[in-house]
Short mmCIF file of N, CA, C and O in Angstrom, two decimals:
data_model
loop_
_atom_site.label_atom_id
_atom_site.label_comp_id
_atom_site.label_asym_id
_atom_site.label_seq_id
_atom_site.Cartn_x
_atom_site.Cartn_y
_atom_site.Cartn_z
N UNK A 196 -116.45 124.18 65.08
CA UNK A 196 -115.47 123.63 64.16
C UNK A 196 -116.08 122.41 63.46
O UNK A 196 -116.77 121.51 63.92
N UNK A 197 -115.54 122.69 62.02
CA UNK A 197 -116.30 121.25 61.70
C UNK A 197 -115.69 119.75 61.50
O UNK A 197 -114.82 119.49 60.67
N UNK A 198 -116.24 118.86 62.32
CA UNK A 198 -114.97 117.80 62.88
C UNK A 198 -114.56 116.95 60.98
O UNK A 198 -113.57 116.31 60.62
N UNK A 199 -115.73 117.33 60.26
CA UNK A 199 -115.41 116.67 58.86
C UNK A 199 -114.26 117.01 57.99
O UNK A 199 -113.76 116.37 57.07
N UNK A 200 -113.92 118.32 58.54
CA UNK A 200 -112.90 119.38 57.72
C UNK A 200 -111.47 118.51 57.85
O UNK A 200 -110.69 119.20 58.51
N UNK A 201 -111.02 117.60 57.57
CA UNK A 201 -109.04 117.44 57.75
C UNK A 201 -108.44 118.39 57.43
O UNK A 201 -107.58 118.61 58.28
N UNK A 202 -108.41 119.34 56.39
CA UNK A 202 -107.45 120.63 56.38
C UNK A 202 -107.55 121.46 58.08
O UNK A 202 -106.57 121.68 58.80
N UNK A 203 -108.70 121.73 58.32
CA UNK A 203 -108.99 122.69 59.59
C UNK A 203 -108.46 121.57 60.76
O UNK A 203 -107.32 121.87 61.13
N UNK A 204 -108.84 120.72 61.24
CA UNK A 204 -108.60 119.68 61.86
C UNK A 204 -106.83 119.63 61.95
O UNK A 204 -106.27 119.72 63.05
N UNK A 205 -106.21 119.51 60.92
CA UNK A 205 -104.60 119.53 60.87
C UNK A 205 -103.99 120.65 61.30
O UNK A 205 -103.13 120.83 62.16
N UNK A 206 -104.57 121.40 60.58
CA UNK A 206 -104.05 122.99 61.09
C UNK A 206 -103.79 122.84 62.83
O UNK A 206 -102.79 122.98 63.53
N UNK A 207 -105.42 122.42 63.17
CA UNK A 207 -106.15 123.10 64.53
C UNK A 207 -104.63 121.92 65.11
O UNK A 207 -103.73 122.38 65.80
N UNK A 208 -104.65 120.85 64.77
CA UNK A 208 -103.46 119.78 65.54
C UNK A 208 -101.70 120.46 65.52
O UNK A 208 -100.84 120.20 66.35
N UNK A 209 -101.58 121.18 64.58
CA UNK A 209 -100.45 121.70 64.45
C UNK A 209 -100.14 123.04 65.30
O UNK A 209 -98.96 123.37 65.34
N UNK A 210 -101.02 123.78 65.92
CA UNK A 210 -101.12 124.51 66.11
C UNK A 210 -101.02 124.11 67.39
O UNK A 210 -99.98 124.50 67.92
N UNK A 211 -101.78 123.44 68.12
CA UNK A 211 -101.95 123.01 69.62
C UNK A 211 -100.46 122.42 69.86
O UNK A 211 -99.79 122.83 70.80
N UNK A 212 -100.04 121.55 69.07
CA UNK A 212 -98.33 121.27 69.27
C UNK A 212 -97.79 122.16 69.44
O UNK A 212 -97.12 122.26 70.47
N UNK A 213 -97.84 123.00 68.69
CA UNK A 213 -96.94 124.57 68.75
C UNK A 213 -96.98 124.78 70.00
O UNK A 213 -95.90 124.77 70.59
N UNK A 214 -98.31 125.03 70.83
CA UNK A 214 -98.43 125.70 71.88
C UNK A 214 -98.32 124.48 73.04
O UNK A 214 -98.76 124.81 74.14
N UNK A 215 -97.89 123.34 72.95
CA UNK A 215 -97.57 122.55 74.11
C UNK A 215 -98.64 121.17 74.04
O UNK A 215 -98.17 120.06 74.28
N UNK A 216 -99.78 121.31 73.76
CA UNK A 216 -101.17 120.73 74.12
C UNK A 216 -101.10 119.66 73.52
O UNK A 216 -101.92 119.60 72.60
N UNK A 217 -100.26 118.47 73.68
CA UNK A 217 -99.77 117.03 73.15
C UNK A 217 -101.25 116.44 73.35
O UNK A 217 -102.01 116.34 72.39
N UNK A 218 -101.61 116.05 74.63
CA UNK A 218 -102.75 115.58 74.73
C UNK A 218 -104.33 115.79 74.25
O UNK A 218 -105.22 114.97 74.01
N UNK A 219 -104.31 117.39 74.20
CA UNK A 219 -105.52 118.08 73.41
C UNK A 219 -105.44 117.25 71.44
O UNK A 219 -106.15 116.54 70.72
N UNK A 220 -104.19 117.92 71.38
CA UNK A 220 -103.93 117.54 69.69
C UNK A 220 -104.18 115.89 69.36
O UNK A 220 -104.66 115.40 68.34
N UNK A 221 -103.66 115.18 70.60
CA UNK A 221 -104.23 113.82 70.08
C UNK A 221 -105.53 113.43 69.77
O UNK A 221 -105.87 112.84 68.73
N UNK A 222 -106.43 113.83 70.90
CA UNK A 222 -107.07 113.75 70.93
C UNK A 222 -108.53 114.17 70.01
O UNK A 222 -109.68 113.75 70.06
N UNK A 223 -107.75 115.38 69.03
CA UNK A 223 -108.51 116.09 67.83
C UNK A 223 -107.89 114.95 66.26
O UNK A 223 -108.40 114.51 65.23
N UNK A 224 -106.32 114.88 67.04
CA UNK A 224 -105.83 114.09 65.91
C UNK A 224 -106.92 112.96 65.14
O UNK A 224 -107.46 112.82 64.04
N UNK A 225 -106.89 112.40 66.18
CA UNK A 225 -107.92 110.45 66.00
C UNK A 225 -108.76 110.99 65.23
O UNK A 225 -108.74 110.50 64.10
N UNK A 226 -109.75 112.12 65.44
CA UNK A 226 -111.10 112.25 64.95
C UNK A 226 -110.84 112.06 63.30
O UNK A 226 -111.62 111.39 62.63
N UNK A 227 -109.90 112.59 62.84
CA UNK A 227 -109.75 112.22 61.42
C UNK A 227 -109.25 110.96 60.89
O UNK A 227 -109.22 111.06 59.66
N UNK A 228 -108.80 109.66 61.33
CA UNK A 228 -108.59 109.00 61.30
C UNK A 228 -109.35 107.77 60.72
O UNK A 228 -110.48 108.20 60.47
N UNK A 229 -109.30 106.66 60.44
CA UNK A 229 -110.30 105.84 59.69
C UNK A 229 -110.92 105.10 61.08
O UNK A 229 -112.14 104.94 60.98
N UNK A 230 -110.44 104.68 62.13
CA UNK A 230 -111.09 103.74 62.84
C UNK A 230 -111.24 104.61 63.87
O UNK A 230 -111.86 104.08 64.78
N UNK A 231 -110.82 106.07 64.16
CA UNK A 231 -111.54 107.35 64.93
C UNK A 231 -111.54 106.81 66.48
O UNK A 231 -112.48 106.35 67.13
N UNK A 232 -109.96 107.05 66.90
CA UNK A 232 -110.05 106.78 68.17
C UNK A 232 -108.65 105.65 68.48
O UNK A 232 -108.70 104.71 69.27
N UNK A 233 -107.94 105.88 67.97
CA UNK A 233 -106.95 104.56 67.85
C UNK A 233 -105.89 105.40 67.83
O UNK A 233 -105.68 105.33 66.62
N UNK A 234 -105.18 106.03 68.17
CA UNK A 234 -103.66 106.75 68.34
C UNK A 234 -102.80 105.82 68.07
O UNK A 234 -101.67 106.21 68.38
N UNK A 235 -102.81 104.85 67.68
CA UNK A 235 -101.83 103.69 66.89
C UNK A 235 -101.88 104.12 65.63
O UNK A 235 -100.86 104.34 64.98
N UNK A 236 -103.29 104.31 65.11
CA UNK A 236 -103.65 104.49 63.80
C UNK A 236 -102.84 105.49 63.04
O UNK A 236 -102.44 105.09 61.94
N UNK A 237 -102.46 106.87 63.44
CA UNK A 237 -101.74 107.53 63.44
C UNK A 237 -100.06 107.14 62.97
O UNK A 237 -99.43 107.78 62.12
N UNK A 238 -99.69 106.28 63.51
CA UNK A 238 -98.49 105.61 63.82
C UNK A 238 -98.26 104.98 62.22
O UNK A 238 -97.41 105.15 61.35
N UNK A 239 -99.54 104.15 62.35
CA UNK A 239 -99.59 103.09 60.92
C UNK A 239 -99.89 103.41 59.70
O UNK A 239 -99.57 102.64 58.79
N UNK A 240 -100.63 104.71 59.42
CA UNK A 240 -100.46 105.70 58.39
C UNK A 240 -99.30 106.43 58.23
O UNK A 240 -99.56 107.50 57.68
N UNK A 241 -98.20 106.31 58.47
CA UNK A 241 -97.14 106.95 58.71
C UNK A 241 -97.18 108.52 58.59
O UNK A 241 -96.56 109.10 57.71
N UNK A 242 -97.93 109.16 59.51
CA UNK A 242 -97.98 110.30 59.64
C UNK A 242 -97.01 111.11 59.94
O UNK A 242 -97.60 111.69 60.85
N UNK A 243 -96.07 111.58 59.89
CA UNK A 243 -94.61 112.14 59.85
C UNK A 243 -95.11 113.47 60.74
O UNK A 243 -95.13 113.70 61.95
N UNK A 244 -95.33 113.88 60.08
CA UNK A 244 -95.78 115.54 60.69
C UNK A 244 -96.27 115.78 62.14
O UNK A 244 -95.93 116.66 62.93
N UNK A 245 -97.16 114.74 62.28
CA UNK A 245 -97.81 114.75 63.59
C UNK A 245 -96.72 113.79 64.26
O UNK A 245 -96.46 114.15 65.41
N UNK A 246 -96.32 113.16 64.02
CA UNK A 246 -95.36 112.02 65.10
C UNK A 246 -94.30 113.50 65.50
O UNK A 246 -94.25 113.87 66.68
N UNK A 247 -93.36 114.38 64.22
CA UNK A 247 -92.32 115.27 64.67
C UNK A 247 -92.71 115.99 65.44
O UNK A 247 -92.11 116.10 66.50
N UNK A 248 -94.01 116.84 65.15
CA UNK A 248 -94.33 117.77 65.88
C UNK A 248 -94.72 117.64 67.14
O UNK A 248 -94.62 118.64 67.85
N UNK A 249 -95.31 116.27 67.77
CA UNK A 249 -95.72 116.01 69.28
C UNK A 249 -94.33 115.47 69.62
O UNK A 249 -94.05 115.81 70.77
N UNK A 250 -93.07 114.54 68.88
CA UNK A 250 -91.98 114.80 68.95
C UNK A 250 -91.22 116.09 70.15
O UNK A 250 -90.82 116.09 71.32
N UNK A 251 -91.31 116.85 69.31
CA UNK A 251 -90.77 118.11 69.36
C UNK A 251 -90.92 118.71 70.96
O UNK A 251 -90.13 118.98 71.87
N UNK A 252 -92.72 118.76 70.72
CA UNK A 252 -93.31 119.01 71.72
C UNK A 252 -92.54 117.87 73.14
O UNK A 252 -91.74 118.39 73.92
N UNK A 253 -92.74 117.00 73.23
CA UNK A 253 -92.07 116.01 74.65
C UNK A 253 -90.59 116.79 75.02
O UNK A 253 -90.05 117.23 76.03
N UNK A 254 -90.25 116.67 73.37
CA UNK A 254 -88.65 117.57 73.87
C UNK A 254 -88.66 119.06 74.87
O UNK A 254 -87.97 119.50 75.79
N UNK A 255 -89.66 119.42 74.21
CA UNK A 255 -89.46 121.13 75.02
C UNK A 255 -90.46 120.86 76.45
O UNK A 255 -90.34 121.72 77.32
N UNK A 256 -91.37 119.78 76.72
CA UNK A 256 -91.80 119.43 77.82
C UNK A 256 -90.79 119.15 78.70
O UNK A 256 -90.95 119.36 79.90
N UNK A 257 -89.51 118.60 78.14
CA UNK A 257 -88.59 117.78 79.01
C UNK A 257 -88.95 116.32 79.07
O UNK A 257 -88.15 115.64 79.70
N UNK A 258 -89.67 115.89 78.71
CA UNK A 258 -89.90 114.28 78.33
C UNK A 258 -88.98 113.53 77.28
O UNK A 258 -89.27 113.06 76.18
N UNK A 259 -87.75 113.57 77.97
CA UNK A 259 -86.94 113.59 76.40
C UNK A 259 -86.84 112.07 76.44
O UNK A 259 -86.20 111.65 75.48
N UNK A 260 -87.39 110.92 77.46
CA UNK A 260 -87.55 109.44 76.98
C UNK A 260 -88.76 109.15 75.99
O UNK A 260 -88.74 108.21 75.19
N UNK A 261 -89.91 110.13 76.14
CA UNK A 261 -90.96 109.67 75.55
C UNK A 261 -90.84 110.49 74.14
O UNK A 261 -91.63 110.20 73.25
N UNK A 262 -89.82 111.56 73.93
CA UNK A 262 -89.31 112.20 72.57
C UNK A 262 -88.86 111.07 72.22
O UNK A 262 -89.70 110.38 71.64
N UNK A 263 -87.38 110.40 72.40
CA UNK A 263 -86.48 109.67 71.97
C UNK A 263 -87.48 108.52 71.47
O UNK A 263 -87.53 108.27 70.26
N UNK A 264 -88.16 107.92 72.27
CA UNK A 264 -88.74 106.97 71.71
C UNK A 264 -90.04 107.38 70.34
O UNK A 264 -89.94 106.89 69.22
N UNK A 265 -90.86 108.06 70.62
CA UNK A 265 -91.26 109.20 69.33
C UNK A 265 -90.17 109.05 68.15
O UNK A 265 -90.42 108.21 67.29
N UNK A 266 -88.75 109.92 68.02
CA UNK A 266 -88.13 110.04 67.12
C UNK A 266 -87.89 108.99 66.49
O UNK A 266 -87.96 108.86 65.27
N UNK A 267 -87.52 107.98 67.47
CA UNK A 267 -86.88 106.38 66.74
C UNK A 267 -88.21 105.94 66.23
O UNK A 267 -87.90 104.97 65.53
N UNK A 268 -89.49 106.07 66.17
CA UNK A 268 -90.89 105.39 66.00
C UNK A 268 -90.64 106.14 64.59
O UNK A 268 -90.58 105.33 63.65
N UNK A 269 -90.44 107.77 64.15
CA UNK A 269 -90.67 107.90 62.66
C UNK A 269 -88.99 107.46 62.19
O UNK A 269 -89.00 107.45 60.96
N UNK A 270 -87.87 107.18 62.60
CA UNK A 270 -86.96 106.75 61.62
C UNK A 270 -87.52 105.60 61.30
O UNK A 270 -87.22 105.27 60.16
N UNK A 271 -88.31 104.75 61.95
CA UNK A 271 -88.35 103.57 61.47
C UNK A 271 -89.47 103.62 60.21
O UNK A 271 -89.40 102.67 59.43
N UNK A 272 -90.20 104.35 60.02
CA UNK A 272 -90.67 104.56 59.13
C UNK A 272 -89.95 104.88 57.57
O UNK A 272 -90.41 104.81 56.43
N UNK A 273 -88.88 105.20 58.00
CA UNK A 273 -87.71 105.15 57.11
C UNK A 273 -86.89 104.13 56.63
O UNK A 273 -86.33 103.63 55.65
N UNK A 274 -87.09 104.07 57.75
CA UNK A 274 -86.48 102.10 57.35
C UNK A 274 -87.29 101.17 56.69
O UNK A 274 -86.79 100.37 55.90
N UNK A 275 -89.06 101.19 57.06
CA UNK A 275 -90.02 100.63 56.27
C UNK A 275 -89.93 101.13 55.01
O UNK A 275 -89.90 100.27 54.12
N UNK A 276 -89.87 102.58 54.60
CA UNK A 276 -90.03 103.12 52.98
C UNK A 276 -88.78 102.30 52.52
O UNK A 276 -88.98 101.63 51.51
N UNK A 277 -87.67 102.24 53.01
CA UNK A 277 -86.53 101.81 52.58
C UNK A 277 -86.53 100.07 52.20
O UNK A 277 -85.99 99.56 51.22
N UNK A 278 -87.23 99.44 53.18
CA UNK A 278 -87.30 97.95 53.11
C UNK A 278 -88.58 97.73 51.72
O UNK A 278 -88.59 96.76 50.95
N UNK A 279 -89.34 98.63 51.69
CA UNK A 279 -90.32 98.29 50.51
C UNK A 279 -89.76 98.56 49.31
O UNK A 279 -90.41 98.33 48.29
N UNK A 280 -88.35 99.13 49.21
CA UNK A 280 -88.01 99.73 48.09
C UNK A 280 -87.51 98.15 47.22
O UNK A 280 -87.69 97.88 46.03
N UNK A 281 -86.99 97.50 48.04
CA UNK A 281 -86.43 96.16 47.65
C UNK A 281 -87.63 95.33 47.04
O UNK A 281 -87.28 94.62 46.09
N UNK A 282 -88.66 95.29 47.30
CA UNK A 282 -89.98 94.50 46.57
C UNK A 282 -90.03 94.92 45.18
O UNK A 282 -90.39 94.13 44.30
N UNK A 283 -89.61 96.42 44.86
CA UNK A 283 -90.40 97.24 43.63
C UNK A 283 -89.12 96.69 42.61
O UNK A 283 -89.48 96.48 41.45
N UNK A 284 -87.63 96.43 42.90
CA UNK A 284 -86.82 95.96 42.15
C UNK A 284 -87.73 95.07 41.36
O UNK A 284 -88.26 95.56 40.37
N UNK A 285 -87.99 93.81 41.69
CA UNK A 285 -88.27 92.63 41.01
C UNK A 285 -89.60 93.10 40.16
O UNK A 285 -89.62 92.76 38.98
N UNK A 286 -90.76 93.89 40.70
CA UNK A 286 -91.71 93.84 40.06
C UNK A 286 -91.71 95.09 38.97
O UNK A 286 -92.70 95.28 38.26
N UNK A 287 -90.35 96.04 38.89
CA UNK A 287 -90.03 96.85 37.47
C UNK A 287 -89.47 96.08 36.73
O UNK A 287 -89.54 96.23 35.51
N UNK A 288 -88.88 95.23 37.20
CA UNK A 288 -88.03 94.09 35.88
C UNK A 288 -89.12 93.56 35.32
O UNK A 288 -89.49 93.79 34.17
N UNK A 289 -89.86 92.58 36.41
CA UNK A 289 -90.82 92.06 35.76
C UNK A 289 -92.15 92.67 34.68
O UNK A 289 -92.57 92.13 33.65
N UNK A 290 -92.59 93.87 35.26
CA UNK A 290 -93.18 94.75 34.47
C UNK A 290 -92.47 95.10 33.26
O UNK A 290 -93.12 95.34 32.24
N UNK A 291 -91.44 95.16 33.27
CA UNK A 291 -91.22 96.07 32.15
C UNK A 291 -91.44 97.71 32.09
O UNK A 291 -92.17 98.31 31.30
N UNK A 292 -90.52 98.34 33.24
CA UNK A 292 -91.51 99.79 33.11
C UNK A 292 -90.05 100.29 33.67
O UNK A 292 -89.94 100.42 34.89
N UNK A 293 -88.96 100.56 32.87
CA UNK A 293 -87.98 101.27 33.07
C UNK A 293 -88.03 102.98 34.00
O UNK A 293 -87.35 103.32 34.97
N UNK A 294 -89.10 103.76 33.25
CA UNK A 294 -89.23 104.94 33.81
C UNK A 294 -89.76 104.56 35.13
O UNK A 294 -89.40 105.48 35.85
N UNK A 295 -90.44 103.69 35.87
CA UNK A 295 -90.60 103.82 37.24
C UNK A 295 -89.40 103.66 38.05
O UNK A 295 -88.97 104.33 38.99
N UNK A 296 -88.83 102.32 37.33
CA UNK A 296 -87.35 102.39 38.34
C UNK A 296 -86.77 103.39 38.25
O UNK A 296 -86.62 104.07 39.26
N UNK A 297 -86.26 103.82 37.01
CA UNK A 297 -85.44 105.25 37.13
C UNK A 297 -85.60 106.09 38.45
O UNK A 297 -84.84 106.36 39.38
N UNK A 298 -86.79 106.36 38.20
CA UNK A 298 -87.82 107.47 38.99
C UNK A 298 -87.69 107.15 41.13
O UNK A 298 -87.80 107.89 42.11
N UNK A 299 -87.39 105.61 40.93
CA UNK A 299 -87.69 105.06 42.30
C UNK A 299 -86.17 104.92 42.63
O UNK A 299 -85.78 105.03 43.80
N UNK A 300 -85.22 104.65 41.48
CA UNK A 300 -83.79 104.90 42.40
C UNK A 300 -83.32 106.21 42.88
O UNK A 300 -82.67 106.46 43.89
N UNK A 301 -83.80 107.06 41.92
CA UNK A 301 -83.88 108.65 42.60
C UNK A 301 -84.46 109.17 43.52
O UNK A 301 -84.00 110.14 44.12
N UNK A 302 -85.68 108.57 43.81
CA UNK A 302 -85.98 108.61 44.98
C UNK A 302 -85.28 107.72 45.89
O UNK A 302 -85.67 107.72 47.06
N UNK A 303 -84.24 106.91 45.56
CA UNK A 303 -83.86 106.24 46.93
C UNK A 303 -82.59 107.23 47.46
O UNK A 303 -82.28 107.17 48.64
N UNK A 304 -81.98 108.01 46.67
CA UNK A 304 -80.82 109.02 46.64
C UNK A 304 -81.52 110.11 47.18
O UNK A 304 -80.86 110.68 48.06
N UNK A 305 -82.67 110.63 46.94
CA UNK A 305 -83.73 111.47 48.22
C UNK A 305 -84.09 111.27 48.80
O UNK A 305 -84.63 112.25 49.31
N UNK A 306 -84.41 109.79 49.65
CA UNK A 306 -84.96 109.99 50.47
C UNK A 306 -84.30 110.26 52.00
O UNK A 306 -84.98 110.62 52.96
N UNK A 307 -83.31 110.10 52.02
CA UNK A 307 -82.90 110.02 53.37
C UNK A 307 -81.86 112.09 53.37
O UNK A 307 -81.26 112.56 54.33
N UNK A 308 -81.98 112.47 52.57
CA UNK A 308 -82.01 114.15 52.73
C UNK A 308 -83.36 114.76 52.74
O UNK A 308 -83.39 115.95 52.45
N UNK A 309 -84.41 114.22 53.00
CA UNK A 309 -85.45 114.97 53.31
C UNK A 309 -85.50 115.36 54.31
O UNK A 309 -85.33 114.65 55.30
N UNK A 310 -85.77 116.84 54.38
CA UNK A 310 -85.90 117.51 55.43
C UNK A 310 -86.73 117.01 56.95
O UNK A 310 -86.35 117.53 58.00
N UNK A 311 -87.75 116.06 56.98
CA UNK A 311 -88.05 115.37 58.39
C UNK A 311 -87.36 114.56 58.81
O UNK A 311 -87.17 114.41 60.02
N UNK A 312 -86.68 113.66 57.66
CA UNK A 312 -85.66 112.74 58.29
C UNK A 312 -84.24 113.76 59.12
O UNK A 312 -83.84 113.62 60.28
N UNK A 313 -83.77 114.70 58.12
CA UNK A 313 -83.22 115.56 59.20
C UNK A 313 -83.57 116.14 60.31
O UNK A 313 -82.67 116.33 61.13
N UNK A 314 -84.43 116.40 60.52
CA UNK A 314 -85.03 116.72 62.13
C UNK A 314 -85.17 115.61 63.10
O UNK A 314 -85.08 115.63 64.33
N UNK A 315 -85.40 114.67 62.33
CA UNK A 315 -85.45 113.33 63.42
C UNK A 315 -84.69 112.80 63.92
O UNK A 315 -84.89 112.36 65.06
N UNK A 316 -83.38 112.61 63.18
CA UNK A 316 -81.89 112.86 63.13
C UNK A 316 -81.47 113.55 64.37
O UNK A 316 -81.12 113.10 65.46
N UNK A 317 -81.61 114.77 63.91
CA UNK A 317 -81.31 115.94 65.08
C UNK A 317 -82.05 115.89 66.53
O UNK A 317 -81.68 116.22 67.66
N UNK A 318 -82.83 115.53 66.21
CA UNK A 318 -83.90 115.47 67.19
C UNK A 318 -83.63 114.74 68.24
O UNK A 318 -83.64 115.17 69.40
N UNK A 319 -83.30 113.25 67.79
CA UNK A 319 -82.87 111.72 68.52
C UNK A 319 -81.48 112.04 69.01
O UNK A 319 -81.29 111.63 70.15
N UNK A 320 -80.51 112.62 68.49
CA UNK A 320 -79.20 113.16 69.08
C UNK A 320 -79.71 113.99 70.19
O UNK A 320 -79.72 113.46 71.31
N UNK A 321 -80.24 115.48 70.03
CA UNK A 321 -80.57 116.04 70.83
C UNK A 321 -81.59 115.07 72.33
O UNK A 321 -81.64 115.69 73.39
N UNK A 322 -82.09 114.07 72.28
CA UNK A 322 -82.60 114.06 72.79
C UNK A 322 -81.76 112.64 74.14
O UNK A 322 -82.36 112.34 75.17
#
């Protein structure tokens, strides 16, 4: 496998979740990573996909403290997209760039129906 590939690499991580292998997948996870070896790093790129899916995985392990805490780790990532949204107010006024705000209040009316935030949702109840 070639460890340079991130498409193959993601796949290969998504796939091992599927099948249970939390610890294998982390451990392939990092390799793509910038400081290669930091499972925080993961966290601080707000990787969504990989947080739900090893998520998921604790749940069907029965680890449903180390899910719950997982799930609440990507809402808060929601809460960060949400808290940065308040910075971009002042600097479209100040810019002068109407079509971005437009564009960024509509995204504030999408973001919280996106489909991962619903699973995380569900997820954190369920769990």
């Amino acid at each position: 496998m070639d460890l340079a590939d991130r498409y193959i690499n993601s796949e290969s991580v998504k796939r091992m979740l599927q099948s249970d292998q939390v610890v294998l997948a982390g451990k392939t996870a990092v390799l793509f990573t910038k400081d290669g070896g930091q499972h925080n790093n993961l966290h601080d790129m707000q990787c969504m996909w990989y947080e739900l899916a090893s998520d998921e995985s604790y749940f069907r392990h029965g680890d449903f403290g180390r899910a719950l805490e997982k799930f609440i780790a990507v809402e808060k990532h929601y809460a960060d997209i949400t808290e940065d949204q308040f910075d971009f107010h002042s600097y479209c006024l100040r810019k002068m760039t109407p079509r971005a705000y437009v564009g960024k209040l509509k995204f504030k009316d999408w973001l919280h129906s996106h489909a991962y935030f619903h699973k995380v949702a569900a997820g954190a109840i369920r769990s």
